[in-house]
Amino acid sequence: MGSLPHFLSDPPSQKQQQPNLVDPIKLKTLFKSQQKYLNNFFDKLDHSQAHLFTQTLLNSTGTIFITGVGKSGFVSKNISQTLVSLGIKSQFLSPTDALHGDIGILTEQDVLVMFSKSGNTEELLRLVPCARAKGAFLISVTSVEGNSLMGLCDLNVHLPLERELCPFDLAPTTSTAIQMVFGCTVAIAMMDAKCLTKEGYAANHPAGRIGKSLIFKVKDVMKKQEELPVCKEGDLIMDQLVELTSKGCGCLLVIDDDYHLIGTFTDGDLRRTLKASKEGIFKLTVGEMCNRNPRTITAERMAVEAMQKMEAPPSPVQFLPVINEDNTLIGIVTLHGLVSAGL
């Protein structure tokens, strides 16, 4: 009979391996060190270079292509996506893919920005003559002085780097942080120069909460006509239970013959009336117990305003009747509807 594998037959170790623990004092020291290195960047950055770089991008009539390798590549993608979200034509260009056909997208109207800490990245150095042949304007963004890339480009921006946070000064930690800070700050400067409005920004983010809060109006999310739980003020409460519970609004909208809003009666009002009146509820009309001064909103108001109005003191509500300037009921907006719409 064969012997058991050693991991089954060996006796358990007498000394359990100690778990790895983060020293809170060392962690605090690391944060302070990173702050020091970032402050060095802010203090020594050549703002005339930064301004020329930003203006060059702003003046571009083509696409701003951004490239980098490794961690600088991830930063380049983020910066490019940020520019696109601000309505600025930009695209990440993989240096490897560019050398295998993707460089065909470059034109003489375009700008190619190359992020590299060392400025000696082989893939970027190989890309330069090919991009030059396409007529693109070349910009290097580097941190090591006297590098090869800066001498081959039309413009170079130096990002001052004291050292990496990594104890071996190797892992790109501080260098990528300053690349990101630089790129995103430039993006916001371009946003300001283009006078991008909140509405313009929202138009670029239609599916996100930001966009919806700036685009959606009450009329876009309200229930209308046959979806409305309506009744007359002379209707008996008990005769309107189906209407109260079947429309998913948690209320009745009390109207007159011309559809003017008189008030609201909620399922909470029903419980309170039943508790106070007991069997007397069978004789009570909706008009006798409804709230004749409910919160309302108009259809052209922003949907986010409806949510704010629902949550306002003295107590939150779950819906708002939607009326026009003549106090005619045209809809209802509910908290559930707003949340379902992504607001």
CSV table of C-alpha atoms in Angstrom, one decimal:
chain,number,residue,atom,x,y,z
A,1,MET,CA,0.0,0.0,0.0
A,2,GLY,CA,1.4,3.4,-1.0
A,3,SER,CA,2.2,6.1,1.5
A,4,LEU,CA,0.1,9.2,1.9
A,5,PRO,CA,1.2,12.5,0.2
A,6,HIS,CA,3.3,14.6,2.6
A,7,PHE,CA,0.6,17.3,2.9
A,8,LEU,CA,-1.8,14.6,4.3
A,9,SER,CA,0.7,12.6,6.4
A,10,ASP,CA,2.8,15.3,7.9
A,11,PRO,CA,1.8,16.5,11.4
A,12,PRO,CA,0.5,20.0,11.7
A,13,SER,CA,3.0,22.7,12.4
A,14,GLN,CA,3.5,23.5,16.0
A,15,LYS,CA,3.8,27.2,15.3
A,16,GLN,CA,0.9,28.7,13.4
A,17,GLN,CA,1.9,31.3,10.7
A,18,GLN,CA,1.2,34.8,12.0
A,19,PRO,CA,-1.2,36.9,9.9
A,20,ASN,CA,0.2,39.9,8.0
A,21,LEU,CA,-0.8,43.1,9.9
A,22,VAL,CA,-0.7,46.7,8.7
A,23,ASP,CA,1.2,49.0,11.1
A,24,PRO,CA,-1.1,52.0,11.5
A,25,ILE,CA,1.9,54.3,12.4
A,26,LYS,CA,3.7,53.2,9.2
A,27,LEU,CA,0.5,53.7,7.2
A,28,LYS,CA,0.2,57.2,8.5
A,29,THR,CA,3.8,57.9,7.6
A,30,LEU,CA,3.3,56.6,4.1
A,31,PHE,CA,0.4,59.0,3.6
A,32,LYS,CA,2.5,61.9,4.8
A,33,SER,CA,5.3,60.9,2.5
A,34,GLN,CA,3.0,60.7,-0.5
A,35,GLN,CA,1.7,64.1,0.4
A,36,LYS,CA,5.2,65.5,0.5
A,37,TYR,CA,6.0,64.0,-2.9
A,38,LEU,CA,2.8,65.4,-4.4
A,39,ASN,CA,3.6,68.8,-2.9
A,40,ASN,CA,7.0,68.7,-4.5
A,41,PHE,CA,5.2,68.2,-7.9
A,42,PHE,CA,2.9,71.1,-7.3
A,43,ASP,CA,5.7,73.4,-6.1
A,44,LYS,CA,8.1,72.6,-9.0
A,45,LEU,CA,5.7,72.2,-12.0
A,46,ASP,CA,6.5,74.7,-14.8
A,47,HIS,CA,3.1,76.4,-15.2
A,48,SER,CA,4.2,77.9,-18.5
A,49,GLN,CA,4.7,74.4,-19.9
A,50,ALA,CA,1.3,73.3,-18.5
A,51,HIS,CA,-0.4,76.3,-20.1
A,52,LEU,CA,1.2,75.7,-23.5
A,53,PHE,CA,0.2,72.1,-23.3
A,54,THR,CA,-3.4,72.9,-22.4
A,55,GLN,CA,-3.7,75.5,-25.1
A,56,THR,CA,-2.3,73.2,-27.7
A,57,LEU,CA,-4.9,70.6,-26.9
A,58,LEU,CA,-7.6,73.2,-26.9
A,59,ASN,CA,-6.5,74.5,-30.3
A,60,SER,CA,-6.5,71.0,-31.9
A,61,THR,CA,-9.0,70.6,-34.7
A,62,GLY,CA,-8.6,66.9,-34.7
A,63,THR,CA,-8.6,64.2,-32.1
A,64,ILE,CA,-6.4,64.2,-29.0
A,65,PHE,CA,-4.9,60.7,-28.9
A,66,ILE,CA,-3.3,59.7,-25.6
A,67,THR,CA,-0.9,56.8,-25.2
A,68,GLY,CA,1.3,55.1,-22.6
A,69,VAL,CA,2.6,51.7,-21.6
A,70,GLY,CA,1.9,49.8,-18.4
A,71,LYS,CA,0.6,52.0,-15.5
A,72,SER,CA,1.0,55.1,-17.7
A,73,GLY,CA,-1.2,53.4,-20.2
A,74,PHE,CA,-4.0,53.0,-17.6
A,75,VAL,CA,-3.6,56.7,-16.7
A,76,SER,CA,-3.7,57.6,-20.4
A,77,LYS,CA,-7.0,55.7,-20.8
A,78,ASN,CA,-8.5,57.5,-17.8
A,79,ILE,CA,-7.5,61.0,-19.0
A,80,SER,CA,-8.8,60.3,-22.5
A,81,GLN,CA,-12.2,59.1,-21.1
A,82,THR,CA,-12.4,62.2,-18.9
A,83,LEU,CA,-11.9,64.4,-22.0
A,84,VAL,CA,-14.6,62.5,-23.9
A,85,SER,CA,-17.0,62.9,-21.0
A,86,LEU,CA,-16.5,66.6,-21.3
A,87,GLY,CA,-17.3,66.6,-25.0
A,88,ILE,CA,-13.7,66.8,-26.2
A,89,LYS,CA,-12.7,64.5,-29.0
A,90,SER,CA,-10.1,62.1,-27.5
A,91,GLN,CA,-9.1,58.5,-27.8
A,92,PHE,CA,-6.6,56.1,-26.2
A,93,LEU,CA,-4.1,54.7,-28.7
A,94,SER,CA,-2.4,51.5,-27.7
A,95,PRO,CA,1.3,51.9,-28.8
A,96,THR,CA,1.5,48.2,-29.6
A,97,ASP,CA,-1.7,48.1,-31.7
A,98,ALA,CA,-0.6,51.4,-33.3
A,99,LEU,CA,2.5,49.6,-34.7
A,100,HIS,CA,0.2,46.9,-36.1
A,101,GLY,CA,-2.2,49.0,-38.1
A,102,ASP,CA,-4.1,51.3,-35.6
A,103,ILE,CA,-1.8,54.2,-36.4
A,104,GLY,CA,-3.8,54.5,-39.6
A,105,ILE,CA,-6.3,56.5,-37.6
A,106,LEU,CA,-3.9,59.4,-37.1
A,107,THR,CA,-4.1,62.5,-39.3
A,108,GLU,CA,-2.2,65.8,-39.5
A,109,GLN,CA,-5.0,67.5,-37.5
A,110,ASP,CA,-4.4,65.2,-34.5
A,111,VAL,CA,-2.4,65.6,-31.4
A,112,LEU,CA,-0.6,62.5,-29.9
A,113,VAL,CA,0.2,62.8,-26.2
A,114,MET,CA,2.7,60.2,-24.8
A,115,PHE,CA,2.9,59.6,-21.1
A,116,SER,CA,6.1,58.0,-19.8
A,117,LYS,CA,7.8,58.4,-16.5
A,118,SER,CA,11.3,57.6,-17.9
A,119,GLY,CA,10.8,59.0,-21.4
A,120,ASN,CA,12.7,56.0,-22.6
A,121,THR,CA,9.9,53.5,-23.1
A,122,GLU,CA,10.8,51.4,-26.1
A,123,GLU,CA,7.3,51.1,-27.5
A,124,LEU,CA,6.8,54.9,-27.5
A,125,LEU,CA,10.2,55.5,-29.1
A,126,ARG,CA,9.3,53.1,-31.9
A,127,LEU,CA,5.9,54.9,-32.3
A,128,VAL,CA,7.4,58.4,-32.7
A,129,PRO,CA,8.7,58.2,-36.3
A,130,CYS,CA,5.5,56.4,-37.5
A,131,ALA,CA,3.3,59.1,-35.9
A,132,ARG,CA,5.6,61.8,-37.3
A,133,ALA,CA,5.1,60.4,-40.8
A,134,LYS,CA,1.3,60.7,-40.3
A,135,GLY,CA,1.8,64.5,-39.6
A,136,ALA,CA,0.4,64.4,-36.0
A,137,PHE,CA,1.7,66.9,-33.4
A,138,LEU,CA,3.7,65.0,-30.8
A,139,ILE,CA,3.8,65.8,-27.1
A,140,SER,CA,5.7,63.9,-24.4
A,141,VAL,CA,4.8,64.1,-20.8
A,142,THR,CA,7.8,62.7,-18.7
A,143,SER,CA,9.5,62.9,-15.3
A,144,VAL,CA,13.1,61.9,-15.9
A,145,GLU,CA,15.1,64.8,-17.3
A,146,GLY,CA,17.3,64.4,-20.4
A,147,ASN,CA,15.2,61.5,-21.8
A,148,SER,CA,15.1,60.3,-25.3
A,149,LEU,CA,11.4,60.9,-26.0
A,150,MET,CA,11.4,64.7,-25.2
A,151,GLY,CA,14.0,65.3,-27.9
A,152,LEU,CA,11.9,63.6,-30.5
A,153,CYS,CA,8.6,65.5,-29.8
A,154,ASP,CA,7.3,68.9,-30.8
A,155,LEU,CA,6.6,69.7,-27.1
A,156,ASN,CA,7.6,68.2,-23.8
A,157,VAL,CA,6.0,68.7,-20.4
A,158,HIS,CA,8.1,67.8,-17.4
A,159,LEU,CA,6.3,66.4,-14.4
A,160,PRO,CA,8.6,66.9,-11.4
A,161,LEU,CA,9.1,63.7,-9.4
A,162,GLU,CA,11.0,63.5,-6.2
A,163,ARG,CA,10.8,59.7,-5.9
A,164,GLU,CA,8.2,56.9,-5.8
A,165,LEU,CA,6.5,56.1,-2.6
A,166,CYS,CA,7.6,52.5,-3.1
A,167,PRO,CA,10.5,51.8,-0.6
A,168,PHE,CA,12.6,50.6,-3.5
A,169,ASP,CA,11.7,53.7,-5.6
A,170,LEU,CA,10.6,51.3,-8.3
A,171,ALA,CA,6.8,50.6,-8.3
A,172,PRO,CA,5.1,53.5,-10.2
A,173,THR,CA,3.0,54.9,-7.4
A,174,THR,CA,3.8,58.6,-7.0
A,175,SER,CA,4.6,59.1,-10.7
A,176,THR,CA,1.2,57.7,-11.9
A,177,ALA,CA,-0.5,59.8,-9.2
A,178,ILE,CA,1.0,63.1,-10.6
A,179,GLN,CA,0.2,62.0,-14.2
A,180,MET,CA,-3.4,61.6,-13.2
A,181,VAL,CA,-3.5,64.8,-11.3
A,182,PHE,CA,-1.9,66.7,-14.2
A,183,GLY,CA,-4.2,65.2,-16.8
A,184,CYS,CA,-7.4,65.7,-15.0
A,185,THR,CA,-6.5,69.3,-14.0
A,186,VAL,CA,-5.8,70.1,-17.7
A,187,ALA,CA,-9.1,68.5,-18.6
A,188,ILE,CA,-11.0,70.7,-16.2
A,189,ALA,CA,-9.1,73.8,-17.5
A,190,MET,CA,-10.3,72.9,-21.0
A,191,MET,CA,-13.8,72.3,-19.7
A,192,ASP,CA,-13.7,75.9,-18.3
A,193,ALA,CA,-12.3,77.4,-21.5
A,194,LYS,CA,-15.1,75.7,-23.5
A,195,CYS,CA,-17.7,77.1,-21.1
A,196,LEU,CA,-19.3,73.7,-20.6
A,197,THR,CA,-22.5,74.1,-18.7
A,198,LYS,CA,-24.2,71.7,-16.3
A,199,GLU,CA,-26.7,70.9,-19.0
A,200,GLY,CA,-24.0,70.2,-21.5
A,201,TYR,CA,-22.2,67.9,-19.1
A,202,ALA,CA,-25.5,66.1,-18.3
A,203,ALA,CA,-26.1,65.6,-22.0
A,204,ASN,CA,-22.9,63.5,-22.1
A,205,HIS,CA,-24.0,61.4,-19.2
A,206,PRO,CA,-27.7,60.6,-20.0
A,207,ALA,CA,-27.7,57.1,-18.4
A,208,GLY,CA,-26.0,58.0,-15.2
A,209,ARG,CA,-27.5,59.6,-12.1
A,210,ILE,CA,-25.7,62.8,-12.8
A,211,GLY,CA,-27.3,63.2,-16.2
A,212,LYS,CA,-30.7,62.1,-15.1
A,213,SER,CA,-30.7,64.6,-12.3
A,214,LEU,CA,-29.9,67.4,-14.8
A,215,ILE,CA,-32.0,66.2,-17.7
A,216,PHE,CA,-35.2,64.5,-16.4
A,217,LYS,CA,-38.2,66.7,-15.7
A,218,VAL,CA,-41.3,65.8,-13.7
A,219,LYS,CA,-43.2,65.3,-16.9
A,220,ASP,CA,-40.7,62.6,-17.9
A,221,VAL,CA,-41.3,60.4,-14.8
A,222,MET,CA,-44.9,61.2,-13.8
A,223,LYS,CA,-48.0,58.9,-14.1
A,224,LYS,CA,-50.7,60.3,-16.3
A,225,GLN,CA,-54.5,60.0,-17.0
A,226,GLU,CA,-55.7,56.5,-16.5
A,227,GLU,CA,-52.9,55.7,-14.2
A,228,LEU,CA,-54.1,58.4,-11.7
A,229,PRO,CA,-56.0,57.3,-8.6
A,230,VAL,CA,-58.7,60.0,-8.7
A,231,CYS,CA,-62.1,60.4,-7.0
A,232,LYS,CA,-64.6,63.2,-6.1
A,233,GLU,CA,-64.9,64.8,-2.7
A,234,GLY,CA,-68.4,63.5,-2.2
A,235,ASP,CA,-67.4,59.8,-2.7
A,236,LEU,CA,-67.6,57.6,0.3
A,237,ILE,CA,-64.2,56.5,1.6
A,238,MET,CA,-65.1,52.8,1.7
A,239,ASP,CA,-66.3,53.0,-2.0
A,240,GLN,CA,-62.8,54.1,-3.1
A,241,LEU,CA,-60.7,51.4,-1.4
A,242,VAL,CA,-60.0,49.7,-4.8
A,243,GLU,CA,-58.9,53.0,-6.4
A,244,LEU,CA,-56.8,53.8,-3.4
A,245,THR,CA,-54.9,50.4,-3.5
A,246,SER,CA,-54.9,49.5,-7.2
A,247,LYS,CA,-52.9,52.3,-8.8
A,248,GLY,CA,-49.7,51.8,-6.8
A,249,CYS,CA,-49.6,55.4,-5.5
A,250,GLY,CA,-50.7,55.0,-1.9
A,251,CYS,CA,-53.2,57.8,-2.2
A,252,LEU,CA,-56.4,59.2,-3.8
A,253,LEU,CA,-56.3,62.5,-5.7
A,254,VAL,CA,-59.5,64.4,-4.9
A,255,ILE,CA,-60.7,66.5,-7.9
A,256,ASP,CA,-63.8,68.5,-8.9
A,257,ASP,CA,-65.8,68.1,-12.1
A,258,ASP,CA,-63.2,70.2,-14.0
A,259,TYR,CA,-60.3,68.1,-12.8
A,260,HIS,CA,-59.1,70.8,-10.5
A,261,LEU,CA,-57.2,69.4,-7.5
A,262,ILE,CA,-59.0,69.7,-4.2
A,263,GLY,CA,-56.8,67.6,-2.0
A,264,THR,CA,-55.3,64.2,-1.3
A,265,PHE,CA,-56.2,61.2,0.8
A,266,THR,CA,-53.5,58.7,1.6
A,267,ASP,CA,-53.5,55.1,2.9
A,268,GLY,CA,-52.1,56.6,6.1
A,269,ASP,CA,-55.2,58.9,6.3
A,270,LEU,CA,-57.3,55.8,5.9
A,271,ARG,CA,-55.6,54.1,8.9
A,272,ARG,CA,-55.9,57.1,11.1
A,273,THR,CA,-59.6,57.7,10.1
A,274,LEU,CA,-60.5,54.0,10.8
A,275,LYS,CA,-58.8,54.2,14.2
A,276,ALA,CA,-60.6,57.4,15.1
A,277,SER,CA,-64.0,56.8,13.6
A,278,LYS,CA,-64.3,53.0,13.7
A,279,GLU,CA,-67.6,52.0,12.1
A,280,GLY,CA,-68.3,55.6,11.4
A,281,ILE,CA,-65.9,55.5,8.5
A,282,PHE,CA,-68.7,53.8,6.4
A,283,LYS,CA,-70.5,57.2,6.4
A,284,LEU,CA,-67.5,59.5,5.8
A,285,THR,CA,-66.7,61.0,2.4
A,286,VAL,CA,-63.2,61.5,1.0
A,287,GLY,CA,-63.7,65.2,1.0
A,288,GLU,CA,-64.4,65.3,4.8
A,289,MET,CA,-61.0,63.7,5.6
A,290,CYS,CA,-58.7,64.7,2.8
A,291,ASN,CA,-55.7,67.0,3.0
A,292,ARG,CA,-56.7,70.2,1.2
A,293,ASN,CA,-53.3,71.7,1.2
A,294,PRO,CA,-51.0,69.1,-0.2
A,295,ARG,CA,-47.5,69.6,-1.6
A,296,THR,CA,-47.7,69.9,-5.4
A,297,ILE,CA,-45.3,70.4,-8.3
A,298,THR,CA,-45.6,71.4,-12.0
A,299,ALA,CA,-44.6,69.2,-15.0
A,300,GLU,CA,-41.7,71.4,-16.1
A,301,ARG,CA,-39.8,71.3,-12.8
A,302,MET,CA,-36.8,69.1,-12.6
A,303,ALA,CA,-37.4,65.6,-11.4
A,304,VAL,CA,-34.7,66.0,-8.7
A,305,GLU,CA,-36.6,68.9,-7.3
A,306,ALA,CA,-39.6,66.7,-6.9
A,307,MET,CA,-37.5,64.3,-4.8
A,308,GLN,CA,-36.2,67.2,-2.7
A,309,LYS,CA,-39.7,68.5,-2.1
A,310,MET,CA,-40.9,65.1,-1.0
A,311,GLU,CA,-38.1,64.8,1.5
A,312,ALA,CA,-38.5,68.4,2.9
A,313,PRO,CA,-39.6,69.0,6.5
A,314,PRO,CA,-41.7,68.8,8.5
A,315,SER,CA,-42.3,65.2,7.3
A,316,PRO,CA,-41.5,63.3,4.1
A,317,VAL,CA,-44.2,62.3,1.6
A,318,GLN,CA,-44.2,59.5,-1.0
A,319,PHE,CA,-45.9,61.4,-3.9
A,320,LEU,CA,-46.6,64.8,-5.3
A,321,PRO,CA,-49.7,65.7,-7.5
A,322,VAL,CA,-48.6,67.4,-10.7
A,323,ILE,CA,-50.7,70.4,-11.6
A,324,ASN,CA,-50.7,73.1,-14.2
A,325,GLU,CA,-51.0,76.9,-13.7
A,326,ASP,CA,-54.8,76.5,-13.3
A,327,ASN,CA,-54.5,73.9,-10.6
A,328,THR,CA,-55.7,71.3,-13.0
A,329,LEU,CA,-54.4,67.8,-12.2
A,330,ILE,CA,-52.3,66.4,-15.0
A,331,GLY,CA,-50.3,63.7,-13.2
A,332,ILE,CA,-48.6,62.3,-10.1
A,333,VAL,CA,-44.9,61.7,-9.4
A,334,THR,CA,-44.0,59.1,-6.8
A,335,LEU,CA,-40.9,58.4,-4.8
A,336,HIS,CA,-40.9,54.9,-6.1
A,337,GLY,CA,-41.1,56.2,-9.7
A,338,LEU,CA,-38.1,58.5,-9.1
A,339,VAL,CA,-36.0,55.8,-7.6
A,340,SER,CA,-36.9,53.4,-10.5
A,341,ALA,CA,-35.8,56.1,-13.0
A,342,GLY,CA,-32.4,56.1,-11.3
A,343,LEU,CA,-32.6,59.4,-9.5
